[in-house]
Short mmCIF file of C-alpha atoms in Angstrom, two decimals:
data_model
loop_
_atom_site.label_atom_id
_atom_site.label_comp_id
_atom_site.label_asym_id
_atom_site.label_seq_id
_atom_site.Cartn_x
_atom_site.Cartn_y
_atom_site.Cartn_z
CA MET A 1 -13.13 -16.93 -8.39
CA SER A 2 -16.31 -15.38 -9.62
CA SER A 3 -17.31 -13.22 -12.54
CA THR A 4 -18.98 -10.01 -11.50
CA GLY A 5 -19.95 -6.55 -12.68
CA MET A 6 -18.51 -4.18 -10.08
CA SER A 7 -20.26 -1.19 -8.59
CA GLN A 8 -17.58 0.92 -6.91
CA SER A 9 -19.37 4.19 -6.17
CA PRO A 10 -22.94 5.51 -5.98
CA GLY A 11 -24.41 6.02 -9.44
CA SER A 12 -21.46 4.37 -11.20
CA THR A 13 -21.58 0.72 -12.27
CA ILE A 14 -18.54 -0.79 -13.94
CA LYS A 15 -19.50 -3.53 -16.37
CA LEU A 16 -16.38 -5.64 -16.61
CA ASN A 17 -16.28 -9.44 -16.72
CA THR A 18 -13.74 -9.69 -13.92
CA GLN A 19 -12.11 -12.70 -12.30
CA GLN A 20 -10.55 -11.74 -8.96
CA VAL A 21 -7.44 -13.76 -8.14
CA PRO A 22 -7.79 -14.53 -4.39
CA ILE A 23 -5.23 -12.95 -2.12
CA GLY A 24 -4.99 -16.27 -0.27
CA GLY A 25 -1.61 -16.65 1.35
CA ALA A 26 0.01 -13.79 -0.52
CA ARG A 27 2.81 -12.22 1.47
CA LYS A 28 3.29 -8.49 1.86
CA ASP A 29 6.27 -6.87 0.18
CA LEU A 30 9.26 -5.95 2.32
CA LEU A 31 8.37 -2.28 2.63
CA ALA A 32 4.85 -3.10 3.85
CA THR A 33 6.24 -5.68 6.29
CA ILE A 34 8.78 -3.27 7.72
CA LYS A 35 6.14 -0.54 8.13
CA ASN A 36 4.33 -2.86 10.56
CA THR A 37 7.32 -3.13 12.90
CA TRP A 38 7.57 -1.11 16.13
CA LEU A 39 10.64 0.74 14.84
CA ALA A 40 8.89 1.85 11.67
CA LYS A 41 5.79 2.91 13.61
CA LEU A 42 8.00 4.99 15.93
CA TYR A 43 9.62 6.59 12.90
CA LEU A 44 6.31 7.38 11.18
CA SER A 45 4.70 8.79 14.31
CA THR A 46 7.62 10.72 15.79
CA LEU A 47 11.09 10.57 14.31
CA ARG A 48 10.44 11.70 10.75
CA ARG A 49 9.21 15.07 12.01
CA HIS A 50 12.86 16.00 12.59
CA PRO A 51 14.52 17.43 9.46
CA CYS A 52 17.80 15.54 9.92
CA VAL A 53 15.99 12.20 10.25
CA LYS A 54 13.81 12.99 7.22
CA ALA A 55 16.89 13.90 5.18
CA LEU A 56 18.53 10.58 6.13
CA ASP A 57 15.33 8.76 5.13
CA ILE A 58 15.36 10.37 1.68
CA PHE A 59 19.05 9.57 1.27
CA ILE A 60 18.42 5.89 2.07
CA TRP A 61 15.58 5.57 -0.44
CA GLN A 62 17.55 7.29 -3.17
CA TRP A 63 20.84 5.44 -2.70
CA GLY A 64 19.97 1.79 -2.23
CA ALA A 65 16.57 1.17 -0.69
CA ALA A 66 16.43 -2.48 -1.77
CA LYS A 67 19.69 -3.38 -0.05
CA CYS A 68 18.66 -1.47 3.06
CA LEU A 69 15.30 -3.23 3.12
CA LEU A 70 16.96 -6.61 2.85
CA PHE A 71 19.40 -5.75 5.62
CA ILE A 72 16.68 -4.46 7.97
CA HIS A 73 14.42 -7.38 7.13
CA ASN A 74 17.14 -9.86 8.05
CA LEU A 75 18.13 -7.84 11.12
CA LEU A 76 14.58 -8.10 12.43
CA SER A 77 14.79 -11.91 12.10
CA LEU A 78 12.19 -12.17 9.36
CA ARG A 79 14.30 -14.91 7.81
CA LEU A 80 14.77 -13.64 4.29
CA THR A 81 17.88 -14.27 2.25
CA LEU A 82 18.44 -14.23 -1.46
CA ARG A 83 19.80 -17.77 -1.22
CA LYS A 84 16.25 -19.02 -0.64
CA TYR A 85 15.23 -17.79 -4.08
CA PRO A 86 16.72 -19.41 -7.19
CA TYR A 87 15.38 -16.85 -9.65
CA GLY A 88 18.55 -14.91 -10.38
CA SER A 89 17.40 -14.86 -13.99
CA LEU A 90 19.07 -12.98 -16.81
CA LEU A 91 17.25 -9.78 -17.68
CA THR A 92 16.56 -9.25 -21.37
CA SER A 93 14.31 -7.16 -23.59
CA PHE A 94 12.01 -8.66 -26.21
CA SER A 95 13.99 -7.14 -29.09
CA GLU A 96 17.30 -8.59 -27.84
CA SER A 97 16.15 -11.93 -26.47
CA SER A 98 17.43 -15.31 -27.57
CA ASP A 99 15.08 -17.09 -25.15
CA SER A 100 13.44 -20.04 -26.90
CA CYS A 101 10.26 -19.30 -24.94
CA LEU A 102 9.66 -16.23 -27.11
CA ILE A 103 7.42 -17.83 -29.71
CA SER A 104 6.47 -14.91 -31.95
CA ARG A 105 6.36 -11.12 -32.35
CA GLU A 106 3.65 -9.40 -34.38
CA MET A 107 4.22 -5.72 -35.16
CA ILE A 108 0.98 -3.75 -34.74
CA VAL A 109 2.37 -0.18 -34.92
CA GLU A 110 5.42 0.83 -36.93
CA ALA A 111 8.23 2.94 -35.47
CA GLN A 112 7.23 6.60 -35.37
CA ARG A 113 9.29 9.75 -35.50
CA THR A 114 8.04 11.92 -32.63
CA GLN A 115 8.74 15.63 -32.53
CA GLY A 116 7.58 17.83 -29.69
CA GLU A 117 7.58 21.59 -29.25
CA ALA A 118 9.41 23.25 -26.38
CA PRO A 119 7.07 24.93 -23.90
CA LYS A 120 6.76 28.68 -23.56
CA ILE A 121 8.13 29.92 -20.23
CA TYR A 122 6.47 32.50 -17.96
CA SER A 123 8.35 33.67 -14.89
CA ASP A 124 8.74 36.79 -12.75
CA ARG A 125 12.47 36.27 -12.13
CA SER A 126 13.68 35.25 -15.56
CA TYR A 127 14.04 31.65 -14.47
CA THR A 128 15.71 29.62 -17.17
CA ILE A 129 15.69 25.89 -17.81
CA SER A 130 19.27 24.72 -18.20
CA GLN A 131 18.24 21.36 -19.62
CA PRO A 132 18.16 21.31 -23.42
CA PHE A 133 14.79 20.23 -24.75
CA MET A 134 15.37 17.00 -26.66
CA LEU A 135 11.83 16.36 -27.87
CA GLU A 136 12.58 14.57 -31.13
CA TYR A 137 13.06 10.83 -31.01
CA LEU A 138 12.13 7.63 -32.81
CA PHE A 139 9.54 5.72 -30.82
CA PRO A 140 10.17 2.00 -31.42
CA PRO A 141 7.62 -0.27 -33.12
CA ILE A 142 4.92 -1.83 -30.96
CA HIS A 143 4.55 -5.60 -30.99
CA VAL A 144 2.35 -8.27 -29.54
CA ASN A 145 4.88 -10.71 -28.08
CA VAL A 146 3.87 -14.32 -27.43
CA VAL A 147 5.83 -16.16 -24.73
CA GLY A 148 5.40 -19.85 -24.01
CA GLU A 149 5.03 -21.00 -20.38
CA ALA A 150 5.57 -17.77 -18.49
CA TRP A 151 4.28 -16.15 -15.35
CA VAL A 152 3.63 -12.63 -14.14
CA TYR A 153 3.27 -11.00 -10.73
CA GLY A 154 0.82 -8.35 -9.59
CA GLY A 155 2.40 -4.91 -9.56
CA SER A 156 5.08 -5.61 -12.17
CA ASN A 157 5.26 -5.62 -15.97
CA LEU A 158 8.21 -8.05 -15.99
CA ILE A 159 7.58 -11.47 -17.53
CA PHE A 160 9.33 -14.55 -16.12
CA THR A 161 10.26 -17.77 -17.87
CA THR A 162 12.48 -20.65 -16.78
CA GLN A 163 15.35 -19.09 -18.77
CA SER A 164 15.09 -15.33 -18.38
CA VAL A 165 13.12 -12.26 -17.37
CA PHE A 166 11.62 -10.08 -20.09
CA SER A 167 11.36 -6.31 -19.79
CA HIS A 168 9.98 -3.92 -22.39
CA ASP A 169 12.36 -2.31 -24.85
CA LEU A 170 12.36 1.16 -23.24
CA TYR A 171 13.68 -0.09 -19.90
CA ASP A 172 17.32 0.62 -19.14
CA PHE A 173 17.99 -1.04 -15.80
CA SER A 174 21.46 0.48 -15.58
CA LEU A 175 19.77 3.90 -15.36
CA ASP A 176 16.19 3.28 -14.21
CA TYR A 177 15.35 2.46 -10.60
CA THR A 178 12.10 0.52 -10.28
CA SER A 179 9.16 0.58 -7.89
CA GLU A 180 9.54 -3.19 -7.44
CA GLU A 181 13.01 -2.64 -5.97
CA LEU A 182 11.86 0.15 -3.69
CA HIS A 183 9.15 -2.08 -2.23
CA GLY A 184 11.43 -5.09 -1.89
CA ARG A 185 9.61 -7.31 -4.40
CA HIS A 186 12.57 -7.74 -6.76
CA TYR A 187 16.28 -7.22 -6.48
CA TYR A 188 18.38 -6.16 -9.48
CA LYS A 189 22.01 -7.23 -9.53
CA LYS A 190 23.76 -4.90 -11.94
CA GLU A 191 26.99 -6.91 -12.22
CA LYS A 192 25.11 -9.93 -13.54
CA SER A 193 22.23 -8.07 -15.21
CA SER A 194 19.91 -10.36 -13.28
CA ILE A 195 16.62 -10.05 -11.42
CA TYR A 196 16.00 -11.88 -8.15
CA VAL A 197 12.37 -12.41 -7.20
CA ILE A 198 11.94 -11.77 -3.49
CA LEU A 199 8.15 -11.67 -3.19
CA GLN A 200 7.22 -15.04 -4.72
CA ASP A 201 3.94 -16.90 -5.02
CA PRO A 202 4.45 -20.65 -4.41
CA THR A 203 0.96 -21.46 -5.73
CA PRO A 204 0.34 -19.32 -8.84
CA LEU A 205 -2.99 -19.48 -10.62
CA THR A 206 -2.53 -21.50 -13.82
CA ILE A 207 -4.50 -20.60 -16.97
CA PRO A 208 -4.02 -21.58 -20.63
CA PHE A 209 -3.45 -18.12 -22.11
CA ALA A 210 -3.89 -14.40 -21.42
CA ALA A 211 -2.47 -10.97 -22.26
CA ALA A 212 -0.61 -9.20 -19.44
CA CYS A 213 -1.23 -5.46 -18.95
CA LEU A 214 0.34 -5.05 -15.51
CA ASP A 215 2.54 -2.25 -14.22
CA ALA A 216 4.20 -1.27 -10.96
CA CYS A 217 2.84 2.27 -11.36
CA ALA A 218 -0.67 1.32 -12.51
CA GLN A 219 -2.18 2.88 -9.38
CA ASN A 220 -0.88 6.30 -10.42
CA TYR A 221 -3.44 8.09 -12.61
CA ALA A 222 -0.94 9.68 -15.03
CA HIS A 223 1.14 6.52 -15.45
CA PHE A 224 -2.02 4.53 -16.04
CA LEU A 225 -3.49 6.90 -18.65
CA THR A 226 -0.30 7.22 -20.68
CA GLU A 227 1.46 3.87 -20.20
CA VAL A 228 -1.06 1.16 -19.27
CA LEU A 229 -4.38 2.17 -20.88
CA PRO A 230 -2.82 2.73 -24.36
CA ARG A 231 -1.49 -0.85 -24.35
CA ILE A 232 -4.92 -2.18 -23.44
CA ALA A 233 -6.64 0.00 -26.05
CA LEU A 234 -4.33 -1.07 -28.87
CA PHE A 235 -4.62 -4.74 -28.00
CA CYS A 236 -8.41 -4.68 -27.68
CA SER A 237 -8.73 -2.96 -31.06
CA LEU A 238 -7.28 -6.05 -32.79
CA GLU A 239 -9.99 -8.50 -33.89
CA GLN A 240 -7.65 -11.51 -33.92
CA TYR A 241 -7.20 -11.20 -30.14
CA SER A 242 -10.84 -10.57 -29.21
CA SER A 243 -11.15 -13.80 -27.21
CA ILE A 244 -7.91 -13.41 -25.22
CA PRO A 245 -8.40 -12.60 -21.49
CA LEU A 246 -6.52 -9.70 -19.94
CA ILE A 247 -4.51 -9.64 -16.71
CA ILE A 248 -4.50 -6.27 -14.94
CA ASP A 249 -3.56 -5.12 -11.47
CA ALA A 250 -6.12 -5.55 -8.69
CA ASN A 251 -7.34 -2.76 -6.42
CA LEU A 252 -7.35 -0.05 -9.07
CA HIS A 253 -9.33 3.11 -8.38
CA ASN A 254 -12.88 3.19 -9.68
CA ASN A 255 -11.94 5.88 -12.22
CA LEU A 256 -9.30 3.62 -13.73
CA LEU A 257 -11.81 0.79 -14.00
CA GLU A 258 -14.17 3.17 -15.83
CA ALA A 259 -11.36 3.88 -18.28
CA ILE A 260 -10.70 0.17 -18.79
CA GLU A 261 -14.38 -0.46 -19.41
CA CYS A 262 -14.33 2.07 -22.27
CA VAL A 263 -11.70 0.13 -24.22
CA VAL A 264 -12.34 -3.47 -23.09
CA GLY A 265 -16.11 -3.78 -23.07
CA PRO A 266 -18.29 -6.08 -20.93
CA SER A 267 -17.59 -9.51 -22.42
CA ARG A 268 -13.81 -10.05 -22.36
CA VAL A 269 -12.54 -11.84 -19.24
CA VAL A 270 -10.32 -9.63 -17.08
CA TYR A 271 -8.19 -11.19 -14.31
CA LEU A 272 -7.47 -8.89 -11.35
CA LEU A 273 -4.06 -9.84 -9.96
CA PRO A 274 -3.07 -8.50 -6.51
CA ILE A 275 0.48 -7.84 -5.36
CA GLY A 276 1.97 -11.01 -3.89
CA ARG A 277 0.13 -13.32 -6.31
CA ALA A 278 1.19 -14.70 -9.69
CA ILE A 279 -0.49 -16.14 -12.78
CA LYS A 280 1.23 -18.80 -14.88
CA CYS A 281 0.18 -19.12 -18.53
CA GLY A 282 0.81 -21.78 -21.13
CA SER A 283 0.99 -18.88 -23.61
CA LEU A 284 1.37 -15.32 -22.39
CA LEU A 285 0.88 -12.30 -24.65
CA SER A 286 2.64 -9.04 -23.87
CA ILE A 287 2.10 -5.71 -25.63
CA SER A 288 5.19 -3.56 -26.11
CA ALA A 289 5.48 -0.32 -24.20
CA THR A 290 3.37 2.48 -25.65
CA GLY A 291 4.83 5.03 -23.27
CA TYR A 292 7.36 5.00 -20.48
CA VAL A 293 8.50 7.29 -17.69
CA PRO A 294 11.13 5.83 -15.32
CA PHE A 295 9.92 5.49 -11.74
CA ASP A 296 13.24 6.91 -10.52
CA GLN A 297 16.88 7.05 -11.54
CA ARG A 298 19.77 5.10 -10.09
CA ASN A 299 22.26 7.94 -10.36
CA HIS A 300 20.89 11.20 -8.99
CA ARG A 301 23.95 13.07 -10.12
CA LEU A 302 22.61 12.95 -13.67
CA ILE A 303 21.12 16.35 -14.44
CA ASN A 304 19.15 15.35 -17.53
CA PRO A 305 17.69 11.87 -16.98
CA ARG A 306 15.18 10.34 -19.35
CA GLN A 307 11.88 12.04 -18.70
CA GLY A 308 9.34 10.16 -20.76
CA GLN A 309 8.62 8.84 -24.24
CA PHE A 310 5.14 8.38 -25.66
CA CYS A 311 3.62 6.88 -28.78
CA ALA A 312 1.25 9.51 -30.19
CA HIS A 313 -0.62 6.85 -32.18
CA ALA A 314 -1.42 4.90 -28.99
CA LEU A 315 -2.52 8.04 -27.11
CA LYS A 316 -4.83 8.96 -29.98
CA ARG A 317 -6.30 5.46 -29.85
CA VAL A 318 -7.15 6.02 -26.17
CA LYS A 319 -8.65 9.41 -26.94
CA ASP A 320 -10.79 8.01 -29.77
CA SER A 321 -11.95 5.07 -27.63
CA VAL A 322 -12.82 7.12 -24.57
CA SER A 323 -13.85 10.70 -25.42
CA LEU A 324 -17.05 10.06 -27.36
CA GLU A 325 -18.25 7.42 -24.88
CA SER A 326 -17.60 9.77 -21.94
CA LEU A 327 -19.57 12.58 -23.58
CA ASN A 328 -22.45 10.25 -24.43
CA LYS A 329 -22.69 8.99 -20.84
CA LEU A 330 -23.17 12.46 -19.35
CA PRO A 331 -25.99 15.00 -19.55
CA LYS A 332 -25.64 17.54 -22.35
CA LEU A 333 -24.28 20.32 -20.18
CA GLY A 334 -22.42 23.47 -21.06
CA TYR A 335 -18.86 22.78 -19.92
CA PRO A 336 -16.55 25.70 -19.08
CA GLU A 337 -13.97 26.78 -21.64
CA LYS A 338 -11.48 27.96 -19.00
CA ILE A 339 -10.70 25.70 -16.05
CA TYR A 340 -8.23 25.59 -13.20
CA VAL A 341 -7.37 22.10 -11.94
CA GLN A 342 -6.99 22.10 -8.17
CA ARG A 343 -4.51 19.75 -6.55
CA GLU A 344 -4.72 18.29 -3.05
CA SER A 345 -1.47 16.61 -2.05
CA SER A 346 1.10 16.50 0.71
CA VAL A 347 3.95 17.04 -1.78
CA ARG A 348 4.64 19.75 -4.39
CA ARG A 349 2.03 21.98 -2.76
CA LEU A 350 1.38 25.37 -4.33
CA VAL A 351 1.66 27.51 -1.20
CA ASN A 352 -0.19 30.53 -2.65
CA SER A 353 -2.95 28.49 -4.26
CA GLN A 354 -5.73 30.57 -2.71
CA HIS A 355 -4.39 33.78 -4.25
CA ILE A 356 -3.93 32.05 -7.60
CA GLU A 357 -7.48 30.70 -7.53
CA HIS A 358 -8.94 34.11 -6.60
CA LEU A 359 -7.12 35.72 -9.53
CA LEU A 360 -8.32 33.06 -11.96
CA ILE A 361 -11.93 33.40 -10.84
CA GLN A 362 -11.68 37.09 -11.69
CA HIS A 363 -10.61 36.06 -15.20
CA GLY A 364 -13.61 33.77 -15.64
CA PHE A 365 -12.00 30.44 -14.80
CA SER A 366 -13.94 27.60 -13.18
CA LEU A 367 -12.22 25.73 -10.34
CA ILE A 368 -12.23 21.96 -10.75
CA ASP A 369 -11.38 19.38 -8.09
CA PRO A 370 -10.68 16.19 -10.10
CA GLY A 371 -10.77 14.09 -6.93
CA ARG A 372 -14.54 14.64 -6.78
CA LEU A 373 -15.20 13.70 -10.40
CA THR A 374 -15.71 10.41 -12.19
CA PHE A 375 -13.41 9.45 -15.01
CA HIS A 376 -16.05 10.32 -17.61
CA GLU A 377 -16.61 13.75 -16.05
CA GLN A 378 -12.89 14.53 -16.14
CA VAL A 379 -12.64 13.47 -19.79
CA ALA A 380 -15.65 15.61 -20.76
CA LEU A 381 -14.25 18.68 -19.00
CA PHE A 382 -10.82 18.44 -20.62
CA ALA A 383 -12.24 17.56 -24.04
CA GLN A 384 -14.27 20.77 -24.21
CA ALA A 385 -11.97 23.26 -22.49
CA LYS A 386 -9.95 25.78 -24.49
CA VAL A 387 -7.48 26.75 -21.77
CA ILE A 388 -6.48 24.72 -18.72
CA ILE A 389 -4.21 25.83 -15.88
CA GLY A 390 -3.05 23.72 -12.96
CA PRO A 391 -0.06 22.63 -10.86
CA THR A 392 1.96 19.78 -12.30
CA GLY A 393 0.38 16.52 -11.16
CA ALA A 394 -1.34 13.34 -12.27
CA ALA A 395 -4.71 14.97 -13.04
CA MET A 396 -3.13 17.11 -15.76
CA ALA A 397 -2.59 13.91 -17.77
CA ASN A 398 -6.28 14.26 -18.70
CA ALA A 399 -4.97 16.77 -21.21
CA ILE A 400 -4.49 13.89 -23.66
CA PHE A 401 -8.27 14.18 -24.18
CA CYS A 402 -8.05 17.86 -25.16
CA GLN A 403 -8.74 19.10 -28.67
CA PRO A 404 -5.78 20.18 -30.84
CA GLY A 405 -4.93 23.81 -30.14
CA THR A 406 -5.92 23.71 -26.47
CA GLU A 407 -3.64 25.80 -24.25
CA ILE A 408 -2.23 24.08 -21.15
CA GLY A 409 -0.53 26.22 -18.49
CA ILE A 410 1.35 24.13 -15.95
CA LEU A 411 2.54 25.63 -12.67
CA MET A 412 5.78 24.09 -11.46
CA ALA A 413 8.96 24.86 -9.52
CA THR A 414 12.45 25.34 -10.88
CA HIS A 415 14.87 22.60 -9.91
CA LYS A 416 17.83 21.04 -11.68
CA HIS A 417 16.13 17.61 -11.59
CA MET A 418 12.63 18.77 -12.56
CA ILE A 419 11.24 16.69 -15.46
CA TYR A 420 10.54 19.61 -17.80
CA HIS A 421 10.43 17.35 -20.87
CA TYR A 422 7.54 15.27 -19.57
CA TRP A 423 4.53 17.39 -20.54
CA PRO A 424 5.65 18.58 -23.99
CA SER A 425 6.79 15.04 -24.87
CA MET A 426 3.31 13.79 -24.07
CA LEU A 427 1.12 16.62 -25.35
CA SER A 428 2.77 18.57 -28.16
CA PRO A 429 2.67 15.60 -30.63
CA LEU A 430 -1.11 15.73 -30.06
CA LYS A 431 -1.05 19.43 -31.15
CA ILE A 432 -1.77 20.59 -27.60
CA ARG A 433 0.21 23.69 -26.64
CA VAL A 434 2.14 23.58 -23.35
CA SER A 435 3.36 26.57 -21.32
CA TYR A 436 5.19 26.56 -18.00
CA LEU A 437 4.49 29.07 -15.24
CA LEU A 438 7.64 28.73 -13.17
CA GLY A 439 8.07 29.47 -9.48
CA ARG A 440 10.52 28.73 -6.71
CA ILE A 441 10.64 26.09 -4.00
CA VAL A 442 10.03 27.76 -0.63
CA ALA A 443 9.41 24.87 1.78
CA ASN A 444 10.40 21.22 2.25
CA ARG A 445 13.49 21.67 0.09
CA SER A 446 14.85 18.31 1.26
CA ARG A 447 12.21 16.67 -0.99
CA GLY A 448 13.97 17.92 -4.11
CA ILE A 449 11.55 18.39 -7.00
CA HIS A 450 8.67 17.51 -4.65
CA GLY A 451 9.21 20.56 -2.43
CA ASP A 452 6.41 23.09 -1.91
CA PHE A 453 6.59 26.05 -4.28
CA PHE A 454 5.36 29.59 -4.96
CA VAL A 455 4.35 31.02 -8.35
CA ALA A 456 4.09 34.79 -8.73
CA GLU A 457 0.73 36.16 -9.80
CA SER A 458 2.49 38.33 -12.40
CA SER A 459 3.51 35.18 -14.31
CA LEU A 460 -0.09 34.04 -14.32
CA ASN A 461 -1.29 37.45 -15.52
CA ASP A 462 1.19 37.35 -18.41
CA PHE A 463 0.02 33.89 -19.48
CA ILE A 464 -3.67 34.82 -19.31
CA ALA A 465 -3.15 38.09 -21.18
CA GLU A 466 -1.31 36.37 -24.01
CA PHE A 467 -3.89 33.63 -24.25
CA GLU A 468 -6.78 36.10 -24.34
CA ARG A 469 -5.10 38.12 -27.09
CA GLY A 470 -4.86 34.98 -29.21
CA PHE A 471 -8.33 33.81 -28.22
CA HIS A 472 -10.06 37.01 -29.26
#
């Protein structure tokens, strides 16, 4: 391994003291392995174009992907059985554990009563949200947990000891379906409340001590900003841990590395751990969850699943650590007060986006493509805007950098499983006002909440008119 400052894009140098854990003989997860088979290639190139096949695909992922992956993997003679892996370890949370490997817990943030404000709804067809807005909850205290002789895997925030597997206190494995299961890295056995490790590393890197800040969804911009970066920021703000190395996921986007640099600095050692590799520590530190949105739910018949909890104190720590540095790194430009955040994606497409954009330009909005901007540029834009409109998506999580009183208008479809609580739970405790401009799903309905949707221009006109009345 070597320590290096990384330059990931022209004009942007990331100054992190990184130690890349070699991929070496790391195996691919089951999903990646299966995608390389002839049957999967046939499906991806031809079969999934047919609606009935696509619907069956979605059904399989939603109702037992891990078991299906294991069955297909064995059927294709890839010689995988759970019997090969002894780690059917009892799953426990830090607050409930009796594992003797849990050495200490230091509380760094007390429990906080969080109260959000329900969003204002704009719609041309009197769409209503049947889900009650339950935006008041007690966010649990945040601890630094010290575990003796433990190991972690890239792409997972679970911590393994010889006795048990630790999850954070907001996990509920009876309800929450994990990315690790979808990709065939772990297998959760509900009857025994146990985790089986499928994708193991027989030769983990061994180090004396480190703090783990890994997550299965770290590659996703919104999950990273609101769940991973706040943990790193809180931990790095504590002087007593200034010499402790960090372990983060490898292969993060350059923008995420820019964000990490803001809160970590250039001197602390940062291990980059790829999927398929593990690090074993004599003492492993783990920071409690500062925010959590389940990757998916096990029971899709539930109409009102958990849709996200966030610690406002931790989000403010990120904002304080990042905003001023981002502004100082950029030229002193006049940033627009009204912006529309464009979204390029193959799912949840806004089918009338061109008409929406034309209307907003007439109202003095600037169109922003976040995919073309650095992390610092995105922070600066959101920090100085007074009204922001955009389709629901990861880039809108930049709104945590907005000033109190900023108006956020989020375009989204109506669906019984839509996570309407997500944005107000995140933003309203920061005094950022959230409105929903609701439309209807008009294409790719088999994708559920990820279907393509249409929002009437009249809803947008109503939102803009009300904002401008308050603004002037």
